[in-house]
Amino acid sequence: MLSDNVKTGDEHAPHRSLFNALGFTGDEMRKPMIGIVSSYNEIVPGHMNIDKIVEAVKLGVAEAGGMPVVFPAIAVCDGIAMGHIGMKYSLVTRDLIADSTECMVRAHQFDALVMVPNCDKNVPGLLMAAARVNIPTVFVSGGPMLAGHVHGKKTSLSSMFEAVGAKKAGTIDEEELRYYDEHTCPTCGSCSGMYTANSMNCLTEAIGMGLRGNGTIPAVYSARLRLAKMAGYAVMDMLKKNIRPRDIMTKEAFMNALTVDMALGCSTNTMLHLPAIAHEAGIDLNMEIANEVSDRTPNLCHLAPAGHTYMEDLNEAGGVYAVMNELSKKGLLDLDCMTVTGHTVGENIAQVKNINTEVIRPIDDPFMAEGGIAVLKGNIAPDTGVVKRSAVVSEMMVHEGPARVFDCEEDAIKAIYGGEIHEGDVVVIRYEGPKGGPGMREMLNPTSAIAGMGLGSSVALITDGRFSGASRGASIGHVSPEAAVGGPIALIEEGDIIKIDIPNNALNVKVSDEVLEERRKNWKPREPKVKDGYLARYEKMVTSGNRGAILELK
């Protein structure tokens, strides 16, 4: 056992004395030491229940013969961080989480781990750490929030942001806005639509690192506590069988995850996180392959914000395994991949039924013939741009209009709420990428403002930043190269005509190469927006969005 390095032999008597100080008994020190990474805190609604999950995991580990030891991981609530400087600190925490977890695991020589994450960057950060330290690891999340209820209809956080736009447009009053904010988020848990947190928790199942229900069992259900105990049992079984993350997170497993991503209609942020996790596992996952996967993968789910079903509905319909079972009927998954259950994907999903074909469409009757995400290219995005195709209305799948150019999110918001954006416009928000932000802020406020102002079916938004999974509409993010490094998005001028052609994966500005080259001669790099602290270090090390915004030493 790895923990023998700090527990066994005369030379480790000083270490044992410190374990004695922790209250460990001799019997406990002879057991495998299982680290439980707790993301509990009192500021993130998706994490306020994690203390209960952790206690259940501890029971499971102890019952299965291990010694559970808890240590923390940080997490940011993207909803609370949205629309101000706090959003610069969201994506960057992914790497902090991975790094700090690596430090704790290797410094203390844990034998195995149970990761208990929930929200947006917390899940991929811990998956990155799991791939990096490569000791037996199981994931069990805090679970999704139940949907809210507004005037008898289910709702979620995206509706709340759009209600602000409706108030600005004068279509609802102060009393109605207050009603929304008191009824939209009714419980603990990750926000109830197919946003980034729930996308990543579902893909944790698909990739094989979480037990069935990890992505969908609501946070407040007691089934979540039972799942946590089972995670404790499972990690001890993995330790016995020496099943490690890199045995599970193979190239084939990532392809399974990408396929399930397309079927579920996940957040575009998965296009950042999957390559970053794969990188830690020693796998090059180029997101240009996304269109190839999308072309052969039907979109089977339209969860909020793309439709009117929620995570609780997906759970009742059979969850991620039911979606995977549908995909397997067309041979779209590698069924031989190993999982944390000790069984293969094929064995796990064999008997799972699709209970509600309105929530999970049958493979022969999908919502769309193609997957939920598309990667666009063109003279604005020579590397990539990403759009959640399943959340775009049909009339905006092909769109042409004048560019309305803004060099930060705040200026765009001011123009939208000031009535300066009109039907047909293409809002361009740049210098918000990984380097330019720094931190690649989510643009939920602008997309929600556009929808709330009644322009969601006629105005597009393009950015080198990114979008919340709660964004809907013709919202194209991750434009690479970003403006801060001289990408073509920096060369767009007010009034240029932009053509978006999602069916043909194209994104172009109707300006000649010669004119763009002339503009480039006059472009100059900008001074970094942040010059001290962690963001300044991040800006120097971060790569582009199309590479997953991973960090590299220059």
XYZ file of C-alpha atoms in Angstrom:
554
model
C 0.000 0.000 0.000
C 1.188 3.529 -0.737
C 0.251 4.557 2.772
C 2.875 2.151 4.137
C 5.313 4.895 3.124
C 4.017 6.928 6.067
C 2.740 4.230 8.435
C 4.955 1.121 8.493
C 8.432 0.432 9.894
C 10.620 2.015 12.544
C 11.705 4.803 10.239
C 8.075 5.944 10.021
C 7.495 6.088 13.763
C 7.508 9.924 13.590
C 4.745 9.764 10.987
C 2.773 7.356 13.178
C 3.073 9.735 16.086
C 1.273 12.351 13.984
C -1.424 9.852 13.054
C -1.773 9.154 16.772
C -2.242 12.899 17.219
C -5.120 12.650 14.741
C -6.729 9.966 16.897
C -5.980 7.010 14.617
C -5.931 3.624 16.358
C -3.425 0.910 15.561
C -6.116 -1.066 13.709
C -7.004 1.961 11.603
C -3.377 2.523 10.662
C -3.204 -1.026 9.330
C -6.083 -0.383 6.916
C -5.815 1.239 3.471
C -6.015 5.031 3.786
C -8.761 6.366 1.527
C -8.794 10.085 0.818
C -12.246 11.630 0.510
C -12.006 14.915 -1.349
C -14.833 17.047 0.019
C -15.961 20.084 -1.948
C -18.307 21.170 0.831
C -18.712 24.883 1.462
C -21.430 27.300 2.568
C -21.421 29.667 -0.439
C -22.271 27.320 -3.348
C -25.848 25.909 -3.384
C -24.557 22.843 -5.205
C -22.140 22.146 -2.366
C -24.057 22.930 0.801
C -25.236 19.297 1.095
C -21.886 17.690 0.346
C -21.119 17.239 4.051
C -23.957 14.679 4.145
C -22.607 12.938 1.036
C -19.130 12.780 2.560
C -20.428 11.208 5.784
C -22.165 8.526 3.715
C -18.975 7.869 1.735
C -17.031 7.538 5.009
C -19.503 4.910 6.214
C -19.179 2.970 2.970
C -15.371 3.049 3.045
C -15.250 1.999 6.716
C -17.753 -0.823 6.227
C -15.661 -2.108 3.315
C -12.478 -2.168 5.394
C -10.814 1.155 4.658
C -9.772 4.141 6.764
C -11.572 7.241 5.403
C -9.751 10.574 5.705
C -11.389 13.795 4.494
C -9.633 16.794 2.972
C -11.097 19.766 1.060
C -11.297 21.139 -2.461
C -12.468 24.642 -3.364
C -15.399 25.486 -5.630
C -16.827 28.682 -7.141
C -20.546 29.194 -7.794
C -20.659 30.405 -11.374
C -24.121 31.893 -10.869
C -22.948 34.092 -8.010
C -19.700 34.925 -9.834
C -21.562 35.855 -13.033
C -21.420 39.316 -14.569
C -18.576 40.867 -12.552
C -14.866 40.371 -11.878
C -15.674 37.160 -9.989
C -16.257 35.305 -13.259
C -12.580 35.767 -14.102
C -11.932 33.433 -11.164
C -14.172 30.579 -12.273
C -12.366 28.641 -15.003
C -9.004 29.290 -13.367
C -10.062 27.298 -10.293
C -10.119 24.113 -12.359
C -6.323 24.033 -12.367
C -6.059 25.151 -8.749
C -8.306 22.255 -7.759
C -6.261 19.748 -9.762
C -2.957 21.067 -8.425
C -3.994 21.275 -4.772
C -5.526 17.794 -4.850
C -2.335 16.376 -6.371
C -0.364 18.050 -3.572
C -2.549 16.577 -0.839
C -2.601 13.072 -2.320
C 1.116 12.748 -2.949
C 2.186 14.479 0.237
C 0.132 12.125 2.408
C 0.405 8.910 0.344
C -3.269 7.959 0.097
C -4.015 4.502 -1.258
C -7.236 5.456 -3.073
C -9.688 8.340 -3.391
C -13.369 9.161 -3.477
C -13.973 12.526 -5.114
C -17.080 14.434 -4.009
C -17.491 17.397 -6.388
C -20.542 19.026 -7.909
C -20.250 22.357 -9.680
C -18.750 23.597 -12.897
C -14.938 23.608 -12.565
C -14.872 21.392 -9.495
C -15.781 18.241 -11.456
C -13.229 18.577 -14.279
C -10.568 19.792 -11.838
C -10.923 16.632 -9.766
C -11.069 14.431 -12.876
C -7.800 16.037 -13.972
C -6.313 15.270 -10.564
C -7.550 11.672 -10.701
C -5.869 11.134 -14.068
C -2.691 12.768 -12.803
C -2.209 10.848 -9.530
C -3.632 7.618 -10.995
C -4.634 5.734 -7.852
C -8.009 3.927 -7.579
C -10.686 6.648 -7.594
C -14.489 6.852 -7.631
C -16.611 9.973 -8.149
C -19.897 10.711 -6.421
C -21.292 14.206 -6.903
C -23.562 16.312 -4.709
C -26.392 15.923 -7.238
C -28.639 18.279 -9.214
C -31.157 20.768 -7.853
C -34.858 20.133 -8.276
C -36.535 22.397 -10.819
C -38.214 25.549 -9.591
C -41.890 26.278 -10.140
C -43.109 29.628 -11.446
C -46.838 29.971 -12.072
C -47.244 26.215 -12.335
C -44.353 25.679 -14.760
C -40.977 24.116 -14.041
C -38.079 26.514 -14.340
C -34.349 26.896 -13.697
C -31.622 29.477 -13.291
C -31.547 30.467 -16.979
C -35.149 31.650 -16.644
C -34.048 33.846 -13.740
C -31.376 35.591 -15.783
C -33.784 36.070 -18.680
C -36.357 37.542 -16.301
C -33.914 40.385 -15.635
C -33.930 41.176 -19.357
C -37.730 41.006 -19.392
C -37.848 43.514 -16.518
C -35.510 45.844 -18.417
C -37.739 45.507 -21.486
C -40.805 46.340 -19.422
C -42.592 43.040 -20.058
C -42.603 42.118 -16.352
C -42.651 44.338 -13.271
C -40.674 44.411 -10.017
C -43.163 42.188 -8.227
C -42.952 39.525 -10.923
C -39.138 39.622 -10.906
C -39.185 39.148 -7.138
C -41.549 36.180 -7.559
C -39.048 34.613 -9.964
C -36.092 35.033 -7.655
C -37.989 33.446 -4.772
C -39.212 30.390 -6.707
C -36.550 29.550 -9.311
C -33.917 27.756 -7.198
C -35.863 25.764 -4.560
C -33.259 23.374 -3.119
C -29.580 22.640 -2.759
C -27.849 21.040 -5.725
C -26.273 21.961 -9.051
C -28.674 24.111 -11.100
C -31.447 21.984 -12.540
C -30.876 22.222 -16.313
C -28.260 20.596 -18.529
C -25.754 23.249 -17.559
C -22.015 22.695 -17.131
C -22.079 21.074 -13.682
C -24.725 18.525 -14.618
C -23.105 17.994 -18.018
C -19.791 17.094 -16.407
C -21.383 14.909 -13.735
C -23.271 13.009 -16.445
C -20.109 12.629 -18.525
C -18.341 11.285 -15.444
C -20.763 8.358 -15.702
C -20.233 8.081 -19.452
C -16.460 8.018 -19.149
C -16.702 5.340 -16.469
C -15.527 7.252 -13.379
C -18.899 7.516 -11.597
C -21.571 5.020 -10.570
C -24.989 4.954 -12.185
C -27.004 7.992 -11.098
C -23.984 10.167 -10.335
C -25.167 12.801 -12.810
C -28.921 12.678 -12.295
C -30.102 11.599 -8.817
C -31.370 14.853 -7.242
C -29.338 16.276 -4.386
C -32.203 16.018 -1.908
C -33.059 12.366 -2.621
C -31.956 9.748 -0.106
C -30.880 7.669 -3.091
C -27.957 10.098 -3.305
C -26.815 9.004 0.176
C -27.116 5.352 -0.798
C -25.060 6.075 -3.907
C -22.395 7.682 -1.732
C -22.146 4.574 0.453
C -21.875 2.459 -2.683
C -19.018 4.691 -3.864
C -17.215 3.815 -0.635
C -17.698 0.112 -1.322
C -16.672 0.530 -4.965
C -13.372 2.265 -4.243
C -12.319 -0.535 -1.911
C -13.145 -3.059 -4.634
C -11.099 -1.020 -7.135
C -8.181 -0.976 -4.702
C -8.379 -4.761 -4.335
C -8.473 -5.225 -8.119
C -5.960 -2.399 -8.760
C -8.262 -0.626 -11.221
C -6.897 2.883 -11.771
C -8.193 6.023 -13.518
C -5.956 5.600 -16.539
C -7.298 2.060 -16.959
C -10.727 3.673 -17.281
C -10.005 7.047 -18.937
C -8.759 5.661 -22.234
C -9.087 7.193 -25.699
C -12.128 4.986 -26.278
C -13.714 6.176 -23.029
C -13.289 9.808 -24.047
C -14.941 9.033 -27.368
C -17.827 7.463 -25.437
C -18.074 10.615 -23.337
C -18.071 12.836 -26.413
C -20.810 10.704 -27.987
C -22.971 10.887 -24.863
C -22.273 14.631 -24.759
C -23.811 14.994 -28.222
C -26.818 12.853 -27.342
C -27.550 14.728 -24.105
C -27.020 18.204 -25.558
C -24.456 19.179 -22.922
C -22.917 22.563 -22.194
C -20.306 23.875 -24.625
C -17.922 24.022 -21.653
C -17.424 20.279 -22.083
C -15.394 21.220 -25.157
C -12.928 22.885 -22.765
C -12.933 20.262 -20.062
C -12.754 16.965 -21.957
C -9.478 17.895 -23.727
C -7.991 19.116 -20.438
C -8.880 15.889 -18.616
C -7.632 13.807 -21.538
C -4.363 15.758 -21.508
C -3.785 14.713 -17.888
C -4.415 11.097 -18.911
C -1.780 11.385 -21.631
C -4.331 11.506 -24.460
C -4.557 14.138 -27.202
C -8.256 14.868 -27.693
C -8.517 17.336 -30.565
C -11.955 18.957 -30.518
C -12.009 19.091 -34.315
C -13.198 15.502 -34.033
C -16.388 16.803 -32.393
C -18.150 17.395 -35.718
C -17.337 13.881 -36.873
C -18.860 12.482 -33.674
C -21.811 14.865 -33.941
C -22.536 13.849 -37.530
C -23.130 10.246 -36.479
C -24.742 10.874 -33.068
C -28.411 11.868 -32.820
C -29.477 14.362 -30.160
C -31.829 12.450 -27.846
C -32.463 14.973 -25.043
C -33.639 18.579 -24.913
C -33.153 19.488 -21.287
C -33.306 23.109 -20.126
C -32.319 25.532 -21.528
C -32.849 23.749 -24.865
C -36.259 22.398 -23.802
C -38.677 22.064 -20.929
C -37.375 18.980 -19.144
C -34.961 18.960 -16.218
C -32.427 16.740 -14.495
C -35.063 15.150 -12.273
C -36.944 14.150 -15.444
C -33.825 12.607 -16.964
C -33.272 10.687 -13.743
C -36.819 9.299 -13.745
C -36.500 8.351 -17.421
C -33.525 6.076 -16.712
C -30.639 8.539 -16.513
C -27.366 8.525 -18.394
C -27.277 4.725 -18.667
C -30.630 4.757 -20.497
C -29.220 7.282 -22.976
C -26.158 5.086 -23.415
C -28.339 2.030 -23.964
C -30.155 3.875 -26.780
C -26.809 4.826 -28.343
C -25.588 1.233 -28.116
C -28.460 0.113 -30.366
C -26.667 1.795 -33.275
C -23.194 0.681 -32.214
C -22.165 4.208 -31.235
C -20.325 3.284 -28.025
C -17.319 1.156 -27.179
C -18.922 -1.318 -24.792
C -15.646 -2.918 -23.704
C -14.403 0.085 -21.717
C -13.734 -0.598 -18.024
C -15.576 1.423 -15.349
C -15.403 2.024 -11.589
C -17.986 -0.728 -11.097
C -15.357 -3.303 -12.070
C -17.558 -4.115 -15.073
C -17.541 -2.873 -18.654
C -19.829 -0.238 -20.114
C -21.728 -2.956 -21.954
C -22.322 -4.929 -18.778
C -23.437 -1.803 -16.897
C -26.066 -0.662 -19.396
C -27.339 -4.020 -20.692
C -30.595 -4.159 -18.709
C -31.333 -0.424 -18.436
C -34.644 0.715 -19.920
C -35.690 4.064 -21.367
C -38.799 4.729 -19.276
C -39.884 8.042 -20.818
C -39.412 8.472 -24.553
C -40.454 12.134 -24.377
C -37.439 12.910 -22.170
C -35.012 10.465 -23.831
C -36.001 10.059 -27.435
C -35.552 6.584 -28.970
C -32.501 6.294 -31.183
C -34.753 6.057 -34.269
C -36.805 9.138 -33.341
C -34.328 11.772 -32.094
C -34.844 15.478 -31.577
C -32.121 16.074 -34.153
C -30.208 13.750 -36.459
C -26.939 15.371 -35.355
C -25.451 15.934 -31.927
C -26.073 18.869 -29.632
C -22.741 20.675 -30.163
C -21.075 21.912 -33.346
C -17.566 23.237 -33.940
C -17.465 26.111 -36.441
C -14.528 27.360 -38.496
C -13.872 30.218 -40.864
C -11.959 33.462 -41.198
C -13.192 34.590 -37.757
C -12.269 31.291 -36.122
C -9.411 29.594 -38.003
C -8.976 27.131 -35.146
C -12.464 26.705 -33.658
C -15.679 28.267 -32.423
C -18.242 26.242 -30.470
C -22.055 26.437 -30.405
C -24.723 24.452 -28.575
C -26.656 23.635 -31.721
C -29.499 21.943 -29.851
C -30.345 25.265 -28.124
C -30.492 27.333 -31.338
C -33.900 28.115 -32.877
C -34.291 27.005 -36.496
C -34.417 30.536 -37.913
C -30.961 31.310 -36.488
C -29.173 28.222 -37.773
C -28.137 30.356 -40.752
C -27.850 34.059 -40.032
C -26.225 37.093 -41.610
C -26.032 40.504 -40.005
C -23.905 43.510 -39.039
C -21.282 43.200 -36.337
C -21.804 45.165 -33.123
C -18.357 45.108 -31.590
C -17.494 45.316 -27.870
C -14.158 44.820 -26.163
C -15.622 43.603 -22.878
C -18.806 42.055 -21.502
C -19.821 45.151 -19.537
C -19.965 47.368 -22.638
C -22.132 44.810 -24.449
C -24.565 44.530 -21.525
C -24.912 48.305 -21.389
C -25.732 48.427 -25.108
C -28.254 45.570 -24.925
C -30.134 47.040 -21.984
C -29.844 50.516 -23.546
C -31.839 49.398 -26.591
C -28.877 49.760 -28.941
C -29.015 46.176 -30.254
C -31.591 45.446 -32.945
C -33.015 42.481 -34.820
C -30.446 40.934 -37.138
C -27.379 42.210 -35.291
C -24.400 40.004 -34.449
C -22.952 41.012 -31.079
C -19.181 40.446 -30.905
C -17.574 40.389 -27.444
C -13.804 40.019 -27.560
C -10.753 40.256 -25.295
C -12.578 37.880 -22.938
C -10.633 34.718 -23.826
C -8.340 32.685 -21.557
C -5.556 35.290 -21.856
C -7.596 38.344 -22.711
C -10.033 38.069 -19.810
C -7.988 36.720 -18.241
C -10.017 33.698 -17.239
C -12.434 33.310 -20.167
C -15.604 34.616 -18.531
C -18.997 33.067 -19.231
C -21.413 35.280 -21.154
C -24.700 34.219 -19.573
C -25.597 37.813 -18.731
C -25.442 39.017 -22.366
C -27.243 35.974 -23.787
C -29.934 36.219 -21.116
C -30.264 39.950 -21.717
C -30.758 39.320 -25.442
C -33.409 36.666 -24.750
C -35.099 38.751 -22.077
C -35.292 41.760 -24.393
C -37.163 39.616 -26.917
C -34.242 39.294 -29.355
C -33.338 35.649 -28.801
C -34.671 34.585 -32.208
C -33.010 37.355 -34.189
C -29.659 38.324 -32.610
C -26.474 36.228 -32.499
C -23.508 36.530 -30.140
C -19.901 35.625 -30.888
C -17.103 35.694 -28.314
C -13.615 34.442 -27.547
C -15.000 33.936 -24.049
C -17.348 31.098 -23.259
C -20.975 30.443 -22.361
C -22.756 29.020 -19.387
C -24.646 25.838 -20.083
C -27.676 27.993 -19.237
C -27.156 30.107 -22.365
C -29.352 29.475 -25.366
C -29.629 30.884 -28.861
C -27.039 31.462 -31.589
C -24.261 31.853 -29.022
C -20.844 30.982 -30.445
C -17.947 30.877 -27.996
C -14.358 29.655 -27.638
C -13.416 31.567 -30.819
C -9.761 30.714 -31.371
C -7.260 32.254 -31.760
C -8.554 34.803 -29.263
C -8.315 38.568 -29.684
C -5.563 38.964 -27.085
C -3.098 37.036 -29.259
C -4.172 38.738 -32.493
C -6.836 36.311 -33.626
C -9.069 37.521 -36.477
C -11.882 38.330 -34.034
C -9.682 41.301 -33.018
C -9.865 42.635 -36.584
C -13.664 42.812 -36.917
C -15.021 46.351 -37.177
C -18.440 47.798 -36.385
C -20.857 47.110 -39.241
C -18.874 44.296 -40.900
C -21.277 41.647 -42.174
C -20.926 38.319 -40.383
C -22.351 35.083 -41.724
C -23.124 32.190 -39.405
C -23.866 28.838 -41.066
C -24.259 26.221 -38.348
C -25.395 23.355 -40.635
C -22.156 23.788 -42.597
C -20.011 24.491 -39.513
C -18.959 27.888 -40.848
C -18.316 31.288 -39.250
C -17.054 34.111 -41.450
C -16.865 37.874 -41.734
C -17.536 39.121 -45.270
C -14.304 41.068 -45.555
C -11.531 40.211 -47.995
C -8.269 38.659 -46.894
C -6.491 41.770 -48.162
C -8.544 44.093 -45.951
C -8.074 41.838 -42.927
C -4.324 41.800 -43.532
C -4.268 45.602 -43.748
C -6.133 45.806 -40.450
C -3.675 43.383 -38.897
C -0.796 45.756 -39.647
C -2.493 48.332 -37.416
C -3.357 45.919 -34.592
C -1.304 46.105 -31.409
C -1.348 43.775 -28.405
C -3.044 45.213 -25.344
C -1.640 45.562 -21.899
C -2.804 42.706 -19.622
C -5.951 43.630 -17.706
C -4.598 42.080 -14.500
C -0.978 42.517 -13.443
C -0.735 40.778 -10.089
C -1.985 37.761 -8.174
C -3.052 34.390 -9.498
C -4.760 35.749 -12.625
C -1.518 37.369 -13.771
C 0.310 34.043 -13.460
C -2.582 32.253 -15.168
C -2.531 34.677 -18.107
C 1.133 33.896 -18.756
C 0.622 30.111 -18.756
C -2.816 29.486 -20.275
C -3.284 28.160 -23.812
C -6.182 28.804 -26.189
C -9.777 27.641 -25.831
C -9.485 25.094 -28.629
C -6.798 23.310 -26.567
C -8.978 23.207 -23.475
C -7.317 26.284 -21.915
C -4.721 24.000 -20.339
C -1.692 25.496 -18.611
C 1.782 25.165 -20.073
C 5.186 26.433 -19.038
C 6.377 28.811 -21.731
